[in-house]
XYZ file of C-alpha atoms in Angstrom:
518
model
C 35.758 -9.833 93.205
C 38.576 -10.480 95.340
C 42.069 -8.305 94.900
C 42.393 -4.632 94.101
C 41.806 -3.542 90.770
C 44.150 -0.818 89.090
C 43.330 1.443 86.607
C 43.803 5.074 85.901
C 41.136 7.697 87.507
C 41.710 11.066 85.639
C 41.335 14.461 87.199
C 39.471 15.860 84.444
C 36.178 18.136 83.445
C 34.719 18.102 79.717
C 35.591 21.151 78.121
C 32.302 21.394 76.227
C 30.277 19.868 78.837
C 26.604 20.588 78.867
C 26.165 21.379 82.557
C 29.164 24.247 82.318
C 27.975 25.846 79.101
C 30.140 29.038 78.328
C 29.160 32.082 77.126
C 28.946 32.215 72.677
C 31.625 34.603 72.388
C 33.987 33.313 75.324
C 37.434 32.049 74.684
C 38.089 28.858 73.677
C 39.098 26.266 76.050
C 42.170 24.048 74.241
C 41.454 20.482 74.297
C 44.030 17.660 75.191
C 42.609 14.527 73.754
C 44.075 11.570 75.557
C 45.149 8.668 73.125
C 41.966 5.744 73.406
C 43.026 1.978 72.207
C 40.175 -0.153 71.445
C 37.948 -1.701 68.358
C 36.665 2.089 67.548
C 40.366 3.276 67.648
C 41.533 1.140 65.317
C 38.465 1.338 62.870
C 39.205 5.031 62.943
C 42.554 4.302 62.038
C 42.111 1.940 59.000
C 39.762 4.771 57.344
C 42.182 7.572 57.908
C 44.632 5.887 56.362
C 42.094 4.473 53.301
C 41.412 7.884 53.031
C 44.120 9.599 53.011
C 45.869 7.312 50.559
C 42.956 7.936 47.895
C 43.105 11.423 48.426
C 46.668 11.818 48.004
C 47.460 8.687 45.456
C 44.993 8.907 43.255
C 46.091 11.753 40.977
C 49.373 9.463 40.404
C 47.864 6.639 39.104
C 47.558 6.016 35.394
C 44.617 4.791 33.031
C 45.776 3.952 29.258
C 42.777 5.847 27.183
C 45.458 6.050 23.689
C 47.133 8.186 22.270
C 44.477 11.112 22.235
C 43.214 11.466 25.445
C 45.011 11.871 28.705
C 46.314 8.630 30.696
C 45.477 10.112 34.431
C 43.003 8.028 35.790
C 40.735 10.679 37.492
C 41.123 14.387 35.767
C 39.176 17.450 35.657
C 40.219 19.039 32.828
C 39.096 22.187 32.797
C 40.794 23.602 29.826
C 38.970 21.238 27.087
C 35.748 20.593 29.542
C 36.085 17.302 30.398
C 36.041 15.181 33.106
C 37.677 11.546 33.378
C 37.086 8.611 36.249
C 39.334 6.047 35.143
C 36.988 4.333 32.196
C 34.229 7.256 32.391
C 34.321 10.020 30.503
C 31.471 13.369 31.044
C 31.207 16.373 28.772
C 29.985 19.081 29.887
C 26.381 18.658 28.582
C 26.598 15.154 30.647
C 27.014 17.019 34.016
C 23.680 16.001 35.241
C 25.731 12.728 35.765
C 27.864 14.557 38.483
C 24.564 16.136 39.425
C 23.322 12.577 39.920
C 26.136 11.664 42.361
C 25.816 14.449 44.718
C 22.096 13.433 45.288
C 23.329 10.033 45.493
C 25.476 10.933 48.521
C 22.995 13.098 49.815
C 20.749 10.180 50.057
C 23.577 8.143 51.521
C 24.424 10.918 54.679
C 20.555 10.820 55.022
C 20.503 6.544 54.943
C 23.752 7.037 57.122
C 22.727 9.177 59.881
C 19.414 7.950 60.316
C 20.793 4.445 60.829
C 24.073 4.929 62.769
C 23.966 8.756 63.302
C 26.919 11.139 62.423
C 29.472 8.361 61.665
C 30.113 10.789 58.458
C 31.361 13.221 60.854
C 32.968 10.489 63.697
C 34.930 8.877 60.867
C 35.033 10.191 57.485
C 34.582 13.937 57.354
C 37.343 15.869 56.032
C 37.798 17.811 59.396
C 38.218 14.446 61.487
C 40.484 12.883 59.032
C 43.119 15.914 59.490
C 42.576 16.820 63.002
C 43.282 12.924 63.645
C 46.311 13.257 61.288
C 47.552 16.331 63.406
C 46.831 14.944 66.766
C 49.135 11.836 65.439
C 51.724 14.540 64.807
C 51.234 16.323 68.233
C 51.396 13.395 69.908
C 54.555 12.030 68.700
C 56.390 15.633 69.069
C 54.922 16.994 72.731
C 53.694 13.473 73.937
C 50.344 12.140 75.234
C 47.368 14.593 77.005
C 49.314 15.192 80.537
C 52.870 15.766 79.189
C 51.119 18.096 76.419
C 48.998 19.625 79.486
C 52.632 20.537 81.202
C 53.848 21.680 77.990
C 51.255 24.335 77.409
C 51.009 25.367 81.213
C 55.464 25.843 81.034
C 56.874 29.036 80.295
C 58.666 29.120 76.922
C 62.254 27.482 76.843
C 64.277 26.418 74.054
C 62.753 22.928 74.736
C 59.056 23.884 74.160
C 60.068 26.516 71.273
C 61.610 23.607 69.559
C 58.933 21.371 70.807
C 56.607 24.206 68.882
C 58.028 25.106 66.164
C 58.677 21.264 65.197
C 54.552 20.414 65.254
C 53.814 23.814 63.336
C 56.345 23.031 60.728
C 55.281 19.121 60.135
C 51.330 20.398 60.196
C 52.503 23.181 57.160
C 53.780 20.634 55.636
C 50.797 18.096 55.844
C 48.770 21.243 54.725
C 51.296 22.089 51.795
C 50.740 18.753 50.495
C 46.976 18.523 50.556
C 46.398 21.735 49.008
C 49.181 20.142 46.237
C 47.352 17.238 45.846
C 44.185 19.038 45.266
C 45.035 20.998 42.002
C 47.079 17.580 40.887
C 43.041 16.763 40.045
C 42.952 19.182 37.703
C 45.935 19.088 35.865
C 48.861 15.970 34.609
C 50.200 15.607 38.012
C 54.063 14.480 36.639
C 54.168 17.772 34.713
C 52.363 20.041 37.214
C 54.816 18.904 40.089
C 57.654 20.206 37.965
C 56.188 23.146 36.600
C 55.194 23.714 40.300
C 58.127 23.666 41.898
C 60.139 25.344 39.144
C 58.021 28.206 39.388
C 56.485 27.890 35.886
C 52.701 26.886 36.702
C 49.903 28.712 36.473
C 49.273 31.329 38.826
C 45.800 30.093 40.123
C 48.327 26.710 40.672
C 49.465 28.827 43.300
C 46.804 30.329 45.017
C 44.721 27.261 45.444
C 47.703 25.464 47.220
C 48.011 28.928 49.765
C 44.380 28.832 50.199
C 43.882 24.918 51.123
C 47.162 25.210 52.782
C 46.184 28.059 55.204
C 42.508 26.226 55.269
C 43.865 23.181 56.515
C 46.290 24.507 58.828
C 43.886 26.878 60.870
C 40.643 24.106 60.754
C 43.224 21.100 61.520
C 45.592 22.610 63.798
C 44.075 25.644 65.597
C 40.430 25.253 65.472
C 39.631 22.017 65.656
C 36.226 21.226 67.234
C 35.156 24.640 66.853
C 34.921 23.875 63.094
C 32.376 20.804 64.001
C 30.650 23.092 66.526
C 29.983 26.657 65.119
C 31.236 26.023 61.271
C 29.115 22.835 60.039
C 25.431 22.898 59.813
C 25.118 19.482 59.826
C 24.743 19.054 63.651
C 21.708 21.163 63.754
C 20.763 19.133 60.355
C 20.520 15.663 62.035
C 18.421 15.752 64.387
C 15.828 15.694 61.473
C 17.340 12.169 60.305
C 17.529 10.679 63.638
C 14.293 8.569 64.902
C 13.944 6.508 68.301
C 16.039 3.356 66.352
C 18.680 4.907 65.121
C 22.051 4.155 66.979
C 23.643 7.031 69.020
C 26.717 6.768 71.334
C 25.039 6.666 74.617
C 25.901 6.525 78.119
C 23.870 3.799 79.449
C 22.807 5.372 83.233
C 20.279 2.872 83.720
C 23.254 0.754 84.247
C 26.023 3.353 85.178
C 24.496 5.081 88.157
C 24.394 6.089 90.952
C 28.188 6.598 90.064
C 30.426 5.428 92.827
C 34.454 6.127 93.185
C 34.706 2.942 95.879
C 32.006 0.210 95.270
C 33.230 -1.930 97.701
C 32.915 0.702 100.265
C 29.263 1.576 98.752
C 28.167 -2.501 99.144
C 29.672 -2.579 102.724
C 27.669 0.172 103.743
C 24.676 -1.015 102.148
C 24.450 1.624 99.160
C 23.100 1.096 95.855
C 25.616 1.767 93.030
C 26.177 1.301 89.438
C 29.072 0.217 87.377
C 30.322 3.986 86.627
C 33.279 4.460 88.956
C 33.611 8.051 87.667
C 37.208 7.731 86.204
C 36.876 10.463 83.924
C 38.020 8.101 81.083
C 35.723 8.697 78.644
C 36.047 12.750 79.050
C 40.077 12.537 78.519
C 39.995 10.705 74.992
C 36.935 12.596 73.900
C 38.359 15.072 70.911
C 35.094 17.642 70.992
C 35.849 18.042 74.583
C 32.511 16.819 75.819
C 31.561 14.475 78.800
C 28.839 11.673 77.177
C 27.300 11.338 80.459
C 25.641 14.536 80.463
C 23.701 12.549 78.023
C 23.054 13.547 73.408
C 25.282 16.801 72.367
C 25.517 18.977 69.701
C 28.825 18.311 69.598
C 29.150 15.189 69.890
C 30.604 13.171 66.530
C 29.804 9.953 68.038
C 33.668 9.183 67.423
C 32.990 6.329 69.774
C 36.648 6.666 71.426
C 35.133 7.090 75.198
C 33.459 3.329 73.971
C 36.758 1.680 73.922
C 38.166 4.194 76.962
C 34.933 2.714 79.018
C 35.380 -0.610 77.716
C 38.892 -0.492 78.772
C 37.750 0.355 82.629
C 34.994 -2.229 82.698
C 38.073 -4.787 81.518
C 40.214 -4.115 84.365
C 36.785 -4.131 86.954
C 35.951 -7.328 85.537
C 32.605 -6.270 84.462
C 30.378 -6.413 81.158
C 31.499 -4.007 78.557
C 28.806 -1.466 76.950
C 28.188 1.499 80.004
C 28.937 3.390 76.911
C 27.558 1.998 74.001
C 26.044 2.294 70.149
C 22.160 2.320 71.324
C 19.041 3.023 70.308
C 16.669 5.259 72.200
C 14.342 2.495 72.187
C 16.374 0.515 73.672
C 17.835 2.727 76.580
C 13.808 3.968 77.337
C 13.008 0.496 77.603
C 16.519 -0.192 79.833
C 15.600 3.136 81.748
C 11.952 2.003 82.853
C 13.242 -1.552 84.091
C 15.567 0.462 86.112
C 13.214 3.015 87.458
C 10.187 0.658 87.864
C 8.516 2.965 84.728
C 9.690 5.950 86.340
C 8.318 4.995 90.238
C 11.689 5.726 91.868
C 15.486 6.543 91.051
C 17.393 4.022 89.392
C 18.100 0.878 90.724
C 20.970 -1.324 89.217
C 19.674 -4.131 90.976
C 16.320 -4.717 88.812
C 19.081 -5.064 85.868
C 20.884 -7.515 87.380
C 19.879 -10.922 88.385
C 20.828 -12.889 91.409
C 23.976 -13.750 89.964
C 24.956 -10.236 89.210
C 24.485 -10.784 85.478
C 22.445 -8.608 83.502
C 18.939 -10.086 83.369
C 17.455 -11.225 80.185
C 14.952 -8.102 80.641
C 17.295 -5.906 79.248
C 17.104 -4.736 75.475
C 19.860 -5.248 73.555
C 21.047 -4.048 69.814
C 20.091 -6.383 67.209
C 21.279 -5.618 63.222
C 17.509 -6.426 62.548
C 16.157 -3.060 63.707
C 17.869 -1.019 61.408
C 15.749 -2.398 59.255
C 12.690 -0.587 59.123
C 10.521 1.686 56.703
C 13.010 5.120 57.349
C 15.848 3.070 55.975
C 13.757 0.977 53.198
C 13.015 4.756 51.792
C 16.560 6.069 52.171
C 18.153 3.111 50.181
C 15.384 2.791 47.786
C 15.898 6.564 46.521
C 19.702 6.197 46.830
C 19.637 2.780 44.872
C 17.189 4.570 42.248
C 19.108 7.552 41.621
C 22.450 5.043 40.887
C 20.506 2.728 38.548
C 19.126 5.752 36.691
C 22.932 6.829 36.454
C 24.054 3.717 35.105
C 21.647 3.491 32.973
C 22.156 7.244 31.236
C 25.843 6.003 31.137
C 25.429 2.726 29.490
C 22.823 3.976 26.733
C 24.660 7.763 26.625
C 25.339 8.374 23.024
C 29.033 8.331 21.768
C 28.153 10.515 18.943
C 25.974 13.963 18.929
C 24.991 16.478 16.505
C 23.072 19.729 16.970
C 22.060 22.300 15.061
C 21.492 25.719 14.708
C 19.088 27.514 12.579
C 20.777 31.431 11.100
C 18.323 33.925 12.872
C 18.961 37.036 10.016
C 17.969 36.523 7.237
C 16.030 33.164 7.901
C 16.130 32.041 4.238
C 17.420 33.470 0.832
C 16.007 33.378 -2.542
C 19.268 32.892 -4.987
C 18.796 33.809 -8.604
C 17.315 30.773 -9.949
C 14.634 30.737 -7.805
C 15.631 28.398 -5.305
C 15.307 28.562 -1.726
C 18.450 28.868 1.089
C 18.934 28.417 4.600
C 22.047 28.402 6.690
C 22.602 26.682 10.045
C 25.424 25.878 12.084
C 25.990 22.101 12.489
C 28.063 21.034 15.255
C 29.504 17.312 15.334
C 30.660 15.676 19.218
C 32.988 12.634 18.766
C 33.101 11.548 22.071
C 35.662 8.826 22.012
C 39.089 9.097 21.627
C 39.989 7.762 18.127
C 39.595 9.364 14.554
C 36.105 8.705 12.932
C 34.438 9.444 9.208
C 31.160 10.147 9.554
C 28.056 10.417 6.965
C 26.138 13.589 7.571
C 22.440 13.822 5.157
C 19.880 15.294 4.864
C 15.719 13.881 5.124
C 12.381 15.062 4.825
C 13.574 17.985 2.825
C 12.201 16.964 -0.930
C 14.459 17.961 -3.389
C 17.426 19.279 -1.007
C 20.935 20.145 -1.503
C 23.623 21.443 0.734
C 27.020 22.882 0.926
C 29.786 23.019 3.313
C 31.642 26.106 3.726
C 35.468 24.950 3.218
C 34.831 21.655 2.549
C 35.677 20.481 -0.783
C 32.845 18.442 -1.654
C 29.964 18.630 -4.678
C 26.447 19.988 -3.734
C 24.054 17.081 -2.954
C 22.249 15.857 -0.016
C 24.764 13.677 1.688
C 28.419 14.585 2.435
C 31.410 12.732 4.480
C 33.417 14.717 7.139
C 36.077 13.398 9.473
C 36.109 14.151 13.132
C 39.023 14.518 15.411
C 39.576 12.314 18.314
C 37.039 13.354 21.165
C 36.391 16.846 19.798
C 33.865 18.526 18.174
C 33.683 19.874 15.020
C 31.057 23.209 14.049
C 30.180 22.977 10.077
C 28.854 26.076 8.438
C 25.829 24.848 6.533
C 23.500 25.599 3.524
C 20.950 24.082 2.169
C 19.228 24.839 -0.884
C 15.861 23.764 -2.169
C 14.284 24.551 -5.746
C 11.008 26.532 -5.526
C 9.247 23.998 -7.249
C 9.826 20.882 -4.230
C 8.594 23.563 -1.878
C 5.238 22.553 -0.137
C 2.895 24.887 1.643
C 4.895 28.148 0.681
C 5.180 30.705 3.450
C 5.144 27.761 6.189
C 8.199 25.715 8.086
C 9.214 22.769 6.616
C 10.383 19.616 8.404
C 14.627 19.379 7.998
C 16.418 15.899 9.736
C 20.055 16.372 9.848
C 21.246 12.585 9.945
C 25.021 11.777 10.686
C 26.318 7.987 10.904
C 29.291 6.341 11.418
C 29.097 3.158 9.208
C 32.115 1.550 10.894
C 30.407 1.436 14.336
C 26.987 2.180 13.537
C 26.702 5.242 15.880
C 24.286 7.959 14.247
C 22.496 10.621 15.440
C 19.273 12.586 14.046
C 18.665 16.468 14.235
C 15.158 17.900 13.723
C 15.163 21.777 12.560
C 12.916 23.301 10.388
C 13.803 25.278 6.543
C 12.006 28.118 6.117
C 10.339 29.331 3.078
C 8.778 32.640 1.502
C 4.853 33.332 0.966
């Protein structure tokens, strides 16, 4: 390659790195993540701002249920147990549905991670999502990583107390608004906005917001990879989930050493080296403070930013891109004993290169096909299983319940004419939101009768009862039987409570039991 090639070399050491491990209880060491630009970046910025935008929109939008039931599309409403998703409505008694979900995306971080390993935590966790939104805001106020290094190291001026107290302010504010937006879930958000700000909410309103707003603050702003490091058990979790063909981001040494800082030098004196020219790139961008060549971290969120920061170096040297790559450990053990002649000698980046200085055709590359393998068969099968079982309790859910409750003391009475007595509690669940008559009746039962206390109605085995809009409705209940219809005296008998709506031939049957004296 004739010329000279530019390109930044950084004077940098990885915070976190795994030769320099500090003591547990030292101090932390503040991290100044350089901006990266690349694929990676820009992946990472489309799903911070997807979202961010669901997290903070969706309380606003609307969903038209009528005139009974509340028009915000996604509600907990905690006040009259219920829980809305736009079309989808769960009682409580439904909250194996919710149940259902979290396994579902317990199933999916397991399919996840054991395919492309913690891209959860490198692109959708919570904790990335804000620390990335902060950074943004550090960046713009203080600069990128060396004008933010001066900063810090400068003693305090008007210029960096304004610098200061600018970030701090804009990252309350961030942190303000996402512990708003949280209890906007659980309440109208129009109305709960006013009443918020005019001092009129609840006071629980208020505490929530503090708590996510200090929460926020301290894990966004202050702690930052210390949260992903000491806080989050899932780094410790993963290894479980990871196998040899799962993708990691991987420094690729069979390629990248030995590192050289002048490889034309290094070929004019005859000395083997490898494409890393030990620029400290991918250490600057990293935001857990790590260097990837010290090889698979704890820490590490596989992020992929020191991808694009290598890919950006190997650009500018006119060489192939992927010394840091997505890899499987089959792959870079297979890569590693080409290199090393199966572990006979150091590396060599000559036996991965062919005459031409191309990579040979020896070397084993990612292919989509080898994700696909028993691991992730059994991961989506029990994550696909678990959904159709959900749809299908939602589909075939009933839209009208009835249960019943047999009085404990006294069991039965014996009125004056001989007849038999026993009370229960009935209660009705209309579970959509429009008025409904219904036909409650009685079976089984030979002979039976019941009444309704405050219902104006005459004694007889069937009555009709009306039922609020997505409510339900507790009937106190008697029925009476005349001694002479009563079978097996002293025993049980089998009661069905039956209630139908004729209109849209919903119905639901309630087996109890009507006890009787020796």
């Amino acid at each position: 390659m004739s010329g000279t090639v530019e390109f930044e070399r950084h004077d940098a050491e990885a915070v976190n790195s795994a030769k320099l491990r500090q003591p547990l209880y030292a101090a932390r060491k503040k991290i100044f993540p350089k901006r990266a630009n690349g694929s990676f970046r820009n992946f990472k910025w489309l799903v911070m701002a997807i979202t961010l935008g669901i997290y903070y929109l969706t309380p606003w939008i609307r969903w038209d249920r009528g005139p009974h039931a509340p028009d915000q599309a996604v509600l907990v409403d905690i006040a009259n147990r219920r829980f809305y998703f736009f079309f989808i409505e769960i009682w409580p008694q439904e909250f194996f549905l919710v149940a259902g979900l979290l396994v579902m995306a317990g199933l999916g971080l397991f399919l996840i991670t054991s395919t492309v390993g913690r891209a959860w935590c490198g692109y959708t966790c919570p904790q990335t999502v804000w620390v990335d939104l902060f950074l943004v805001v550090e960046r713009a106020i203080e600069g990128d990583r060396n004008a933010r290094i001066r900063l810090d190291q400068a003693p305090w001026t008007a210029r960096k107390i304004a610098l200061r107290t600018a970030k701090h302010a804009i990252w309350i504010a961030i942190a303000v608004a996402t512990g708003g937006a949280w209890i906007f879930y659980f309440s109208d958000a129009p109305y709960l906005v006013m009443d918020f700000v005019t001092g009129q909410a609840a006071p629980v309103a208020y505490m929530t917001v503090a708590v996510l707003t200090a929460t926020t603050y301290v894990f966004g702003g202050l702690m930052r990879e210390q949260v992903c490091t000491y806080m989050c058990p899932w780094p410790r979790i993963q290894a479980a989930m990871l196998d040899e063909h799962s993708l990691t981001v991987t420094y690729n040494d069979w390629r990248g050493e030995p590192r050289t800082r002048g490889a034309k030098k290094a070929a004019a004196a005859g000395v083997a080296a490898g494409d890393c020219v030990d620029c400290n790139a991918c250490v600057v961008v990293c935001p857990m403070g790590i260097d990837i060549r010290d090889g698979q971290q704890l820490e590490c969120i596989t992020c992929a930013l020191c991808i694009d920061a290598c890919n950006g170096v190997m650009d500018k040297l006119g060489r192939e891109r992927g010394l840091i790559s997505y890899t499987t450990l089959a792959d870079y053990n297979s890569n590693m004993a080409l290199a090393t002649g199966d572990g006979a000698h150091e590396i060599r980046p000559s036996l991965v290169r062919d005459a031409a200085g191309r990579m040979s055709d020896a070397v084993s590359h990612f292919h989509l096909r080898k994700l696909f393998r028993p691991r992730t068969f059994i991961y989506f099968g029990g994550w696909a299983l678990v959904g159709l079982l959900l749809i299908y309790g939602l589909v075939s859910r009933d839209r009208l319940e009835m249960n019943v409750l047999h009085d404990r003391n006294p069991q039965y009475v014996v009125l004056s004419d001989g007849s038999i007595r026993n009370g229960y509690t009935v209660k009705l669940l209309n579970k959509i939101p429009e008025e409904r008559t219904v036909t409650v009746s009685l079976g089984e039962l030979p002979g039976a009768t019941m009444n309704v206390v405050g219902l104006d109605h005459e004694e007889g085995s069937a009555i009709t009862v009306t039922l609020e809009p997505d409510r339900a409705r507790s009937l106190k209940v008697y029925v009476r039987q005349p001694r002479e219809d009563a079978k097996s005296p002293g025993k049980a008998q089998r009661l069905v409570f039956h209630v139908e709506d004729k209109s849209s031939l919903d119905s639901a049957d309630y087996v109890t039991s009507f006890e009787t004296p020796e």
